[in-house]
Every structure is written in C-alpha cells, then in structure tokens.
Amino acid sequence: MQSLSVTIDMNSGFCFGVVYAIQMAEDILEEKGYLYCLGDIVHNDVEVERLQQKGLQIIDHRQLRELKNEAVLIRAHGEPPETYQIALENKLTLIDASCPVVLKLQNRIKTSFDKDANIFIYGKHGHAEVMGLLGQTNNKATVFENTDELFRHQLPSKITLYSQTTKSTDNFYNIKSLLEEKGVEVEANDTICRQVSNRDKELRKFALNFDKIIFVSGTKSSNGKVLYQVCKSTNHNTYFVSKVEELKPEWFQKNDKVGICGATSTPMWLMEEVRDALLMMQI
C-alpha cells in the first residue's frame, strides 16, 4: 500500500506559447534531425536537454551573427528588430515561434514609440522578452523591476506604462495608482497574459488542499520563482525541485496528501516523473 496520496495540478505546466514553440521545434527535428534555437527554448534545463538529444542546438546572439544559410527558431519570448535584420543579412530562415501575446505587446510598444511617448516597462532587466520589447524603442524605454526603482527615476508628467506579459496584474495596477497619486498622468496598457497571471490565484487554491506541495521548475525561470513564492506563502510545507533526484524522503510523513505543481515553463512529463517517484518512495 502506498503511504502518499499524490495529485498533479492539471492547470500547471506549459503555457500555450511554449507548447507552440516546442511543437514547432519537434516537428522540424523529426524532419531534419537538427535545428538551431536562439536562446533556451524554455527556461527548464531538463526540457532543453531532452530536445538537445533530438538535435536542438542552442545558440546565442554572437553565434547568430556568424551563422549563415541556416534555419533558426525564435522562441516564445520574441526578439528585437535587430535579430530580424541579422537574419536578412546572413540569409537565415527564421522559424518564428514568438508568442502572439508578446507580438501584440511589441507592436503596441512600437506604435507608442513612434508617437514619441515616454515609455516605461515593468519587467525584469535582461529577460529575453524584455530585451525584445526594448528593441522596439531602440533601447530608449525605461525598464523597472519594482516601485523603488521606478521612483528613483526623474518621472515626466505623462508616461505610457507597459508590462512584461508574465507580471502580476495586481502589481501592474498598483504601480499605475501610485504614479497617479504622485500626479503623473498614466496611459496604462494592460497586455499581461491572463493564462499566466491567473496562475497565482489558481495555485493558492490548489496549495491549500494538501499537506505538502512539490513545486517543479527550472532554476532559470522567473515565472517559476514567483509562483513558488505564491505556493510557499499559502502552504509553508512547499518544496522546490528542478528534477526528480532532488526529492527527499524526510520531507514527508506517512499518509501525507501531496500536491505537485509547476511554472509555465515546466513540462507535464517532468511533473509526472516526480509523481511516480513519490509513489515509489519509502517513507
């Protein structure tokens, strides 16, 4: 008889943008046997390793400049205009798996930039998506990660506010309110992906139903770090693992109800492996 009851959160796992990018990659790998991808296709090391074994070759922007007459996958995070220019010059075929939500945001930022708006972007410095957004403004927009950083800037009387698609909607509208309290006129553009932003509410409900929570995510995933903290704040018996080998029997007691959940960059097959390992575990 198994001593643990284990349930996977079926709302966890890849968002549709990541599903789309990985499906495109797998189709081409099956046909050609190899494919270049600009940056990690997803911020999950074990999923990247799985695809690399199928022939996926991860390159950076320096390597892109040296590559010619090849096909290159653009991942869901999107890319700045410079990448497309390099592709033209090097006769590269771009397989564009940019998420539609990201592309919509890029287009709106470009429109605002063309109107000489003062653009502020709530997002993580250096994140792939944010670099693509900045590129729409010739890197002239202001990126900030929190309100402390925002208010260190000399703010104009009117700003056009955008956000990385995976940020919290509550935080976005709180930033808008704080700016308005300081007398700044704000044109707020909410293009946050609801499939991602709603995960925090869904996870809070999920985490309350179990004795222990195993949160599965890659260590590079910004979304994973945020959602792990959501689970941890709801259920203090929450443990972070990036692979099955990191599970520890001492975390559990006999008859524990265990919930497994993950980031938008966590593959379902990995959560299933974690479930199977837990069911085999001797407590």
Short mmCIF file of C-alpha atoms in Angstrom, two decimals:
data_model
loop_
_atom_site.label_atom_id
_atom_site.label_comp_id
_atom_site.label_asym_id
_atom_site.label_seq_id
_atom_site.Cartn_x
_atom_site.Cartn_y
_atom_site.Cartn_z
CA MET A 1 0.00 0.00 0.00
CA GLN A 2 1.32 3.42 -0.91
CA SER A 3 1.80 5.80 2.02
CA LEU A 4 1.47 9.03 -0.02
CA SER A 5 -1.52 10.36 -1.93
CA VAL A 6 -0.18 12.38 -4.88
CA THR A 7 -2.09 14.77 -7.19
CA ILE A 8 -0.78 16.85 -10.09
CA ASP A 9 -2.26 20.30 -10.67
CA MET A 10 -3.59 19.98 -14.21
CA ASN A 11 -3.57 23.78 -14.62
CA SER A 12 0.22 23.80 -14.20
CA GLY A 13 2.74 23.27 -16.94
CA PHE A 14 3.48 24.89 -20.27
CA CYS A 15 1.53 27.95 -21.38
CA PHE A 16 0.23 27.81 -24.95
CA GLY A 17 3.15 29.92 -26.26
CA VAL A 18 5.71 27.41 -25.02
CA VAL A 19 3.63 24.46 -26.27
CA TYR A 20 3.58 26.08 -29.73
CA ALA A 21 7.34 26.70 -29.80
CA ILE A 22 8.26 23.19 -28.66
CA GLN A 23 5.85 21.57 -31.11
CA MET A 24 7.41 23.55 -33.96
CA ALA A 25 10.89 22.51 -32.82
CA GLU A 26 9.95 18.82 -32.54
CA ASP A 27 8.33 18.79 -35.98
CA ILE A 28 11.47 20.21 -37.61
CA LEU A 29 13.81 17.99 -35.60
CA GLU A 30 11.87 14.94 -36.73
CA GLU A 31 12.18 16.08 -40.33
CA LYS A 32 15.75 17.43 -40.43
CA GLY A 33 17.49 15.92 -37.42
CA TYR A 34 18.82 19.26 -36.19
CA LEU A 35 17.68 22.84 -35.57
CA TYR A 36 19.29 25.99 -34.23
CA CYS A 37 17.41 27.85 -31.48
CA LEU A 38 18.27 31.38 -30.37
CA GLY A 39 18.49 31.05 -26.59
CA ASP A 40 16.97 28.35 -24.40
CA ILE A 41 13.66 27.38 -25.96
CA VAL A 42 12.20 27.28 -22.44
CA HIS A 43 13.67 28.10 -19.03
CA ASN A 44 13.80 24.50 -17.94
CA ASP A 45 17.12 22.64 -18.15
CA VAL A 46 15.72 19.11 -18.34
CA GLU A 47 13.34 20.00 -21.19
CA VAL A 48 16.17 21.75 -23.05
CA GLU A 49 18.37 18.66 -22.56
CA ARG A 50 15.59 16.42 -23.90
CA LEU A 51 15.34 18.48 -27.07
CA GLN A 52 19.11 18.73 -27.43
CA GLN A 53 19.23 14.95 -27.52
CA LYS A 54 16.87 15.17 -30.50
CA GLY A 55 19.23 17.60 -32.25
CA LEU A 56 18.31 21.07 -30.97
CA GLN A 57 21.36 23.36 -30.92
CA ILE A 58 21.16 26.39 -28.63
CA ILE A 59 23.00 29.47 -29.89
CA ASP A 60 23.42 32.99 -28.56
CA HIS A 61 23.31 36.31 -30.42
CA ARG A 62 27.06 36.29 -31.05
CA GLN A 63 26.80 32.89 -32.73
CA LEU A 64 23.77 34.08 -34.70
CA ARG A 65 25.91 36.78 -36.32
CA GLU A 66 28.32 34.11 -37.53
CA LEU A 67 25.68 31.70 -38.82
CA LYS A 68 24.69 31.74 -42.50
CA ASN A 69 22.18 29.92 -44.72
CA GLU A 70 20.53 28.03 -41.85
CA ALA A 71 17.13 27.87 -40.17
CA VAL A 72 16.86 29.36 -36.67
CA LEU A 73 13.95 29.08 -34.25
CA ILE A 74 12.79 32.23 -32.47
CA ARG A 75 11.40 31.13 -29.11
CA ALA A 76 8.16 32.31 -27.50
CA HIS A 77 9.84 35.27 -25.74
CA GLY A 78 10.21 37.13 -29.03
CA GLU A 79 13.19 39.09 -30.39
CA PRO A 80 14.12 42.72 -31.11
CA PRO A 81 14.17 44.07 -34.70
CA GLU A 82 17.97 43.72 -34.83
CA THR A 83 17.65 39.93 -34.86
CA TYR A 84 15.48 40.02 -37.98
CA GLN A 85 17.96 42.35 -39.68
CA ILE A 86 20.84 39.96 -38.95
CA ALA A 87 18.77 37.12 -40.41
CA LEU A 88 18.27 39.05 -43.65
CA GLU A 89 21.97 39.86 -43.95
CA ASN A 90 23.06 36.27 -43.21
CA LYS A 91 20.35 34.64 -45.34
CA LEU A 92 18.89 32.86 -42.34
CA THR A 93 15.41 31.38 -42.34
CA LEU A 94 13.68 32.38 -39.11
CA ILE A 95 11.10 29.98 -37.75
CA ASP A 96 9.20 32.46 -35.62
CA ALA A 97 7.53 30.88 -32.59
CA SER A 98 7.09 34.21 -30.81
CA CYS A 99 4.04 34.08 -28.53
CA PRO A 100 1.08 36.01 -30.06
CA VAL A 101 0.62 37.86 -26.77
CA VAL A 102 4.25 39.00 -26.89
CA LEU A 103 3.97 40.03 -30.54
CA LYS A 104 0.88 42.11 -29.76
CA LEU A 105 2.78 43.84 -26.96
CA GLN A 106 5.79 44.51 -29.20
CA ASN A 107 3.53 46.11 -31.83
CA ARG A 108 1.81 48.33 -29.28
CA ILE A 109 5.12 49.49 -27.82
CA LYS A 110 6.43 50.26 -31.31
CA THR A 111 3.30 52.33 -32.02
CA SER A 112 3.77 54.27 -28.78
CA PHE A 113 7.44 54.83 -29.53
CA ASP A 114 6.59 56.17 -33.00
CA LYS A 115 4.35 58.71 -31.24
CA ASP A 116 7.30 59.86 -29.04
CA ALA A 117 5.68 58.57 -25.86
CA ASN A 118 7.66 58.31 -22.61
CA ILE A 119 7.60 54.51 -22.31
CA PHE A 120 8.12 52.71 -19.00
CA ILE A 121 8.16 48.89 -18.92
CA TYR A 122 7.50 46.92 -15.74
CA GLY A 123 9.74 43.89 -16.20
CA LYS A 124 12.96 42.08 -15.37
CA HIS A 125 16.22 43.58 -16.60
CA GLY A 126 17.93 41.32 -19.14
CA HIS A 127 14.95 38.99 -19.58
CA ALA A 128 14.62 37.75 -23.16
CA GLU A 129 11.09 39.12 -23.57
CA VAL A 130 12.07 42.49 -22.14
CA MET A 131 15.05 42.74 -24.50
CA GLY A 132 12.65 42.22 -27.40
CA LEU A 133 10.35 44.94 -26.05
CA LEU A 134 13.23 47.37 -25.56
CA GLY A 135 14.29 46.74 -29.13
CA GLN A 136 11.01 48.23 -30.35
CA THR A 137 12.14 51.55 -28.84
CA ASN A 138 15.79 51.49 -29.95
CA ASN A 139 16.52 50.68 -26.30
CA LYS A 140 15.20 54.08 -25.19
CA ALA A 141 12.34 52.89 -22.97
CA THR A 142 12.83 52.72 -19.20
CA VAL A 143 12.67 49.27 -17.61
CA PHE A 144 11.99 48.92 -13.88
CA GLU A 145 11.54 45.86 -11.68
CA ASN A 146 9.74 47.42 -8.71
CA THR A 147 8.35 50.71 -7.41
CA ASP A 148 11.55 51.58 -5.52
CA GLU A 149 13.47 51.50 -8.78
CA LEU A 150 10.70 53.33 -10.65
CA PHE A 151 10.63 56.27 -8.25
CA ARG A 152 14.39 56.70 -8.39
CA HIS A 153 13.86 57.99 -11.94
CA GLN A 154 13.05 61.60 -12.78
CA LEU A 155 9.49 60.98 -13.92
CA PRO A 156 7.90 63.02 -16.71
CA SER A 157 4.43 64.48 -16.24
CA LYS A 158 2.95 61.78 -18.50
CA ILE A 159 4.13 58.23 -19.10
CA THR A 160 2.96 55.31 -21.19
CA LEU A 161 3.06 52.21 -18.99
CA TYR A 162 3.59 48.67 -20.25
CA SER A 163 4.46 45.37 -18.59
CA GLN A 164 6.26 42.16 -19.36
CA THR A 165 3.48 39.69 -20.22
CA THR A 166 4.15 37.42 -17.24
CA LYS A 167 3.95 40.04 -14.48
CA SER A 168 1.22 40.28 -11.84
CA THR A 169 -1.86 42.27 -12.89
CA ASP A 170 -2.34 43.39 -9.28
CA ASN A 171 1.18 44.83 -9.20
CA PHE A 172 0.69 46.50 -12.58
CA TYR A 173 -2.44 48.36 -11.49
CA ASN A 174 -0.90 49.18 -8.12
CA ILE A 175 2.01 50.84 -9.95
CA LYS A 176 -0.48 52.82 -12.05
CA SER A 177 -2.27 54.02 -8.91
CA LEU A 178 0.95 55.02 -7.14
CA LEU A 179 2.07 57.03 -10.15
CA GLU A 180 -1.27 58.82 -10.34
CA GLU A 181 -1.08 59.61 -6.61
CA LYS A 182 2.17 61.41 -7.36
CA GLY A 183 0.48 63.47 -10.05
CA VAL A 184 1.77 61.56 -13.06
CA GLU A 185 -0.64 61.09 -15.94
CA VAL A 186 -0.54 57.40 -16.90
CA GLU A 187 -1.60 55.75 -20.12
CA ALA A 188 -1.71 52.14 -18.92
CA ASN A 189 -1.57 49.34 -21.47
CA ASP A 190 -2.52 46.01 -19.93
CA THR A 191 -1.21 43.28 -22.22
CA ILE A 192 -0.42 40.83 -19.42
CA CYS A 193 -1.14 37.21 -20.37
CA ARG A 194 -4.10 36.05 -18.30
CA GLN A 195 -3.16 32.39 -18.73
CA VAL A 196 -0.01 33.23 -16.78
CA SER A 197 -1.24 35.95 -14.42
CA ASN A 198 -4.21 33.87 -13.26
CA ARG A 199 -1.89 31.05 -12.20
CA ASP A 200 -1.20 32.68 -8.83
CA LYS A 201 -4.89 32.61 -7.82
CA GLU A 202 -5.27 29.04 -9.10
CA LEU A 203 -2.15 27.90 -7.25
CA ARG A 204 -3.27 29.44 -3.96
CA LYS A 205 -6.47 27.38 -4.13
CA PHE A 206 -4.53 24.25 -5.09
CA ALA A 207 -1.88 24.62 -2.37
CA LEU A 208 -4.48 24.83 0.40
CA ASN A 209 -5.72 21.31 -0.34
CA PHE A 210 -2.55 19.40 0.55
CA ASP A 211 -0.23 18.61 3.46
CA LYS A 212 2.84 19.12 1.25
CA ILE A 213 3.43 20.85 -2.06
CA ILE A 214 6.21 19.95 -4.51
CA PHE A 215 6.83 22.86 -6.86
CA VAL A 216 8.66 21.74 -10.01
CA SER A 217 10.52 24.36 -12.04
CA GLY A 218 13.75 25.19 -13.78
CA THR A 219 16.10 27.37 -11.74
CA LYS A 220 16.28 29.94 -14.59
CA SER A 221 12.52 30.51 -14.73
CA SER A 222 11.42 33.95 -13.48
CA ASN A 223 7.83 32.75 -13.54
CA GLY A 224 8.85 29.70 -11.51
CA LYS A 225 10.46 31.80 -8.79
CA VAL A 226 7.35 33.96 -8.46
CA LEU A 227 4.88 31.06 -8.44
CA TYR A 228 6.99 29.08 -5.96
CA GLN A 229 6.72 32.00 -3.54
CA VAL A 230 2.96 32.08 -4.12
CA CYS A 231 2.74 28.43 -3.08
CA LYS A 232 5.16 28.87 -0.18
CA SER A 233 3.20 31.83 1.22
CA THR A 234 -0.01 29.77 1.03
CA ASN A 235 1.38 26.45 2.27
CA HIS A 236 4.65 26.70 4.18
CA ASN A 237 5.27 22.98 3.52
CA THR A 238 6.19 23.77 -0.08
CA TYR A 239 9.42 22.39 -1.58
CA PHE A 240 11.17 23.45 -4.79
CA VAL A 241 12.73 20.83 -7.08
CA SER A 242 14.09 21.11 -10.60
CA LYS A 243 14.42 17.33 -11.10
CA VAL A 244 13.36 14.06 -9.52
CA GLU A 245 16.72 13.48 -7.86
CA GLU A 246 16.18 16.48 -5.57
CA LEU A 247 13.22 14.87 -3.75
CA LYS A 248 13.98 13.99 -0.12
CA PRO A 249 12.05 11.33 1.87
CA GLU A 250 12.44 13.34 5.09
CA TRP A 251 10.05 15.96 3.72
CA PHE A 252 7.15 13.55 4.04
CA GLN A 253 5.20 11.57 6.59
CA LYS A 254 3.03 8.51 6.07
CA ASN A 255 -0.38 9.27 4.57
CA ASP A 256 0.56 12.80 3.51
CA LYS A 257 -1.56 14.33 0.78
CA VAL A 258 0.96 15.75 -1.69
CA GLY A 259 0.23 18.23 -4.46
CA ILE A 260 2.56 18.70 -7.45
CA CYS A 261 2.51 21.92 -9.44
CA GLY A 262 4.89 23.97 -11.56
CA ALA A 263 5.72 27.00 -13.67
CA THR A 264 4.58 27.88 -17.18
CA SER A 265 7.96 26.52 -18.30
CA THR A 266 7.58 23.16 -16.54
CA PRO A 267 6.77 20.17 -18.79
CA MET A 268 3.96 17.88 -17.69
CA TRP A 269 6.16 14.83 -18.26
CA LEU A 270 8.55 16.10 -15.57
CA MET A 271 5.74 16.58 -13.04
CA GLU A 272 4.59 13.06 -13.88
CA GLU A 273 8.10 11.72 -13.21
CA VAL A 274 8.04 13.48 -9.82
CA ARG A 275 4.64 11.92 -9.07
CA ASP A 276 5.87 8.44 -9.99
CA ALA A 277 8.98 8.85 -7.82
CA LEU A 278 6.85 9.94 -4.87
CA LEU A 279 4.57 6.93 -5.24
CA MET A 280 7.61 4.64 -5.17
CA MET A 281 9.16 6.41 -2.19
CA GLN A 282 9.56 4.54 1.09
CA ILE A 283 8.51 6.80 3.99
#
